GROMACS .gro file of C-alpha atoms in nm:
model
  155
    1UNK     CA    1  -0.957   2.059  10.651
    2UNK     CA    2  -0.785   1.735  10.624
    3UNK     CA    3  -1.112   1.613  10.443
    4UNK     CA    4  -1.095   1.921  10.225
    5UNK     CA    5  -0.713   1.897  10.147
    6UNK     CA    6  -0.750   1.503  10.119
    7UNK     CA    7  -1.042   1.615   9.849
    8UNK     CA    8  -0.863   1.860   9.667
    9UNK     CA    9  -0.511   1.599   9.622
   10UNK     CA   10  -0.783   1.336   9.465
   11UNK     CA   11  -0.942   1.601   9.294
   12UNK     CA   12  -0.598   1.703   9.188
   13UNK     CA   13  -0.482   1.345   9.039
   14UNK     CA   14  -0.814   1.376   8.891
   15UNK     CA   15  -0.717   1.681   8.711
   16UNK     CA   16  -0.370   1.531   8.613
   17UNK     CA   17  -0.506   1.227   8.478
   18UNK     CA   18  -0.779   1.473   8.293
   19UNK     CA   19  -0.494   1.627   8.192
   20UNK     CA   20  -0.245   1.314   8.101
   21UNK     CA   21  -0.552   1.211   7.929
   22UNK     CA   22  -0.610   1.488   7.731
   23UNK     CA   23  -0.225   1.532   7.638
   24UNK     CA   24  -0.180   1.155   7.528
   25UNK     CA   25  -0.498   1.265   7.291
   26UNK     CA   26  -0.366   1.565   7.228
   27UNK     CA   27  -0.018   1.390   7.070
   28UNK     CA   28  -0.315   1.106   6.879
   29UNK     CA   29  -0.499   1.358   6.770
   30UNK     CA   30  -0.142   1.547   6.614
   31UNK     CA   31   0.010   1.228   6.515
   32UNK     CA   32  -0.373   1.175   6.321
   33UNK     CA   33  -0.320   1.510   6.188
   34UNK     CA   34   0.000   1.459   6.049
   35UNK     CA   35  -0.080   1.143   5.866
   36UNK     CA   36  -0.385   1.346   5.748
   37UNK     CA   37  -0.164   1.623   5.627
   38UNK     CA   38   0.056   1.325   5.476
   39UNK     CA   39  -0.235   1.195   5.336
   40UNK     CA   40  -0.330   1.527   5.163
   41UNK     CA   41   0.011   1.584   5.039
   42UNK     CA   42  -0.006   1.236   4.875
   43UNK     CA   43  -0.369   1.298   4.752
   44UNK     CA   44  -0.285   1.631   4.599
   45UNK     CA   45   0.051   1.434   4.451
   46UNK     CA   46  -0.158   1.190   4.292
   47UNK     CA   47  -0.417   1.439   4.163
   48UNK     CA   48  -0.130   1.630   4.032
   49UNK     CA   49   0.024   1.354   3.894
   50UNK     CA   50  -0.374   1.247   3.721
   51UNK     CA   51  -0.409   1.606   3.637
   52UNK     CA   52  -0.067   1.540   3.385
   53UNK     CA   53  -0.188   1.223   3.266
   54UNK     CA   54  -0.508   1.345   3.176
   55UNK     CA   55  -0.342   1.672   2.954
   56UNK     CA   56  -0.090   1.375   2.791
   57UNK     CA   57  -0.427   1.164   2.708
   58UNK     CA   58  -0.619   1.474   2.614
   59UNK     CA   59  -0.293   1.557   2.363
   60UNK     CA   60  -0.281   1.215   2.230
   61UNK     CA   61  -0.687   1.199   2.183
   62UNK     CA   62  -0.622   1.516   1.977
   63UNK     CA   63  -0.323   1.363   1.776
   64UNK     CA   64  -0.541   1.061   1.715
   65UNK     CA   65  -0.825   1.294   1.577
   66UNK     CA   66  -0.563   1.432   1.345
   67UNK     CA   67  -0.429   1.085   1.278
   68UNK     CA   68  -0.785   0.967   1.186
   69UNK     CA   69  -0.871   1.228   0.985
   70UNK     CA   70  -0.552   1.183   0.751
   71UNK     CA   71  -0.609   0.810   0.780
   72UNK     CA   72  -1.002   0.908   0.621
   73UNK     CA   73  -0.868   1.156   0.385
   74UNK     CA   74  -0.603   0.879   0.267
   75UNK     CA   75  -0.861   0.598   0.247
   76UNK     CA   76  -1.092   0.823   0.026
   77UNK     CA   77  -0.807   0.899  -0.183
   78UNK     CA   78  -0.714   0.532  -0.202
   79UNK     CA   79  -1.046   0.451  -0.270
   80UNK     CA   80  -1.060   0.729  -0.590
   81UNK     CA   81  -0.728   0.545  -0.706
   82UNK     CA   82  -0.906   0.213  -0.657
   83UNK     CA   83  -1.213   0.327  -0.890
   84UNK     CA   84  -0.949   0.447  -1.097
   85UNK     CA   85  -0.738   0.124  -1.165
   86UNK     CA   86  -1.081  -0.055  -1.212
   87UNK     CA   87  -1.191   0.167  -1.494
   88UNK     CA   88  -0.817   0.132  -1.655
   89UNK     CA   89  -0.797  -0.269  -1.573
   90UNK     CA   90  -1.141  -0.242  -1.809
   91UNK     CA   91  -1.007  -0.051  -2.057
   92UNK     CA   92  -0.671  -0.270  -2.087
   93UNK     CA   93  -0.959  -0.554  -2.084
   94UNK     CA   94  -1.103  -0.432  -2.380
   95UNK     CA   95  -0.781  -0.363  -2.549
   96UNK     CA   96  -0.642  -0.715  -2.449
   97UNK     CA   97  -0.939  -0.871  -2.636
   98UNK     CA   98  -0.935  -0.625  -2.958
   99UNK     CA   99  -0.556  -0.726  -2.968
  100UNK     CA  100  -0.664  -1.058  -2.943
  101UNK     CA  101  -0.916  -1.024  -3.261
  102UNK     CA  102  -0.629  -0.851  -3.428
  103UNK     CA  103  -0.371  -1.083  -3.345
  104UNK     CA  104  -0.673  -1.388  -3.468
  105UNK     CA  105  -0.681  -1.125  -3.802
  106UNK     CA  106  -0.316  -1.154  -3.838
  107UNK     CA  107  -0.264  -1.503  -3.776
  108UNK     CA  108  -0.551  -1.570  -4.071
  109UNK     CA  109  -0.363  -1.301  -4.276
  110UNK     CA  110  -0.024  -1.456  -4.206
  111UNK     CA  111  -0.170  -1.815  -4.305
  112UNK     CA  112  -0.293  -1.642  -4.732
  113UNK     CA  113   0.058  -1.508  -4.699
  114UNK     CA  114   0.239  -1.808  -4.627
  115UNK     CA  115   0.002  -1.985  -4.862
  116UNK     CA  116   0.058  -1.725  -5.157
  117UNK     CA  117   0.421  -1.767  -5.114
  118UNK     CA  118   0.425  -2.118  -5.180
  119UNK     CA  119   0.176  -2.014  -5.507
  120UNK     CA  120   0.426  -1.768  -5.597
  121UNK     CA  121   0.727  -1.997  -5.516
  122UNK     CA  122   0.517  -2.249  -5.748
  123UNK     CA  123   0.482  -1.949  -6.007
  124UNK     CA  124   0.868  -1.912  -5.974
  125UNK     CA  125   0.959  -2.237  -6.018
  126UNK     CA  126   0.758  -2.248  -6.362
  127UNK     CA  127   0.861  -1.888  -6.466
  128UNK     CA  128   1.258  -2.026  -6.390
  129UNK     CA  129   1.160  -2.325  -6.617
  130UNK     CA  130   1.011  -2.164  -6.849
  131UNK     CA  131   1.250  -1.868  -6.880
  132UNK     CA  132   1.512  -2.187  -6.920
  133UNK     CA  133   1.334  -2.341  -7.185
  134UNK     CA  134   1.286  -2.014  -7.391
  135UNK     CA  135   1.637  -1.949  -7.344
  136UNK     CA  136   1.728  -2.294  -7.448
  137UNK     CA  137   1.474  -2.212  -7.758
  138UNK     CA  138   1.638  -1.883  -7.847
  139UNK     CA  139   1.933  -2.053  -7.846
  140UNK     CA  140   1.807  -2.299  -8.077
  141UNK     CA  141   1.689  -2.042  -8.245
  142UNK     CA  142   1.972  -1.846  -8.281
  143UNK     CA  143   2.190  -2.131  -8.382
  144UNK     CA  144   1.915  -2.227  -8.668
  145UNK     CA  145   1.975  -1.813  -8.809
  146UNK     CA  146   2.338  -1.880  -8.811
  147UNK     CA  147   2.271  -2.180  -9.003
  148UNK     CA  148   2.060  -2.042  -9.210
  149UNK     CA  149   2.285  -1.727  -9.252
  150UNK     CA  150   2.561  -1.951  -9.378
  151UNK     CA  151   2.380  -2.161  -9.601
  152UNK     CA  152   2.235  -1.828  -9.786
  153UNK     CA  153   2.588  -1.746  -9.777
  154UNK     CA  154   2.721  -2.077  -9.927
  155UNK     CA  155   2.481  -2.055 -10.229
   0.00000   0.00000   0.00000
């Protein structure tokens, strides 16, 4: 029996060192379940936290689209202007030139006038001279009738 009993205590340490064994696992295996749990917890966090970013990027992508599409719309529309203000900068072109021609017109036209000025100043002059000279003669003139008139009185 001694043999037997001597047996069953080493068989019995076995068991408690089985057993120590399989409690100090027991507590790694808990400890590596909590920091798996942790790690979950932290995972699902993160997606969570992705999840948001990705609905703020998808919002922004779809204020962009809007933002591009009025940023299109305003380059057509500034493109229409554009062809517009070329068309009108030709057309001011054209009218800068044919005031040009008519300024050239006027300038030739202001030239005859200046120079029939001086022929009518000229015209003027000799009109003033003669006028003086007839009035000078009627005077004469006039003086000779009164002359005249008082001889034919005298006789």
């Amino acid at each position: 029996m001694e043999k037997t009993s001597a047996e069953l205590i080493l068989a019995n340490k076995k068991l408690l060192a089985q057993y120590l064994a399989k409690e100090k696992l027991t507590k790694k295996l808990i400890s590596a379940n909590n920091e798996l749990a942790y790690q979950n917890s932290e995972r699902e966090n993160r997606a969570s936290e992705l999840a948001f970013q990705n609905n703020e990027k998808e919002k922004r992508a779809a204020e962009l689209l809007i933002a591009n599409k009025e940023l299109a719309f305003q380059i057509k529309e500034k493109a229409k202007r554009a062809s517009e203000l070329l068309v009108a900068n030709k057309e001011l072109a054209f009218q800068n030139k044919e005031k040009e021609k008519r300024a050239s017109e006027l300038l030739i036209a202001n030239t005859e006038l200046a120079f029939q000025n001086i022929e009518k100043e000229k015209r003027a002059a000799e009109l003033l001279l003669a006028n003086n000279e007839l009035k000078e003669a009627h005077k004469l003139q006039e003086e000779n009738i009164k002359g005249l008139q008082e001889m034919m009185y005298m006789i």
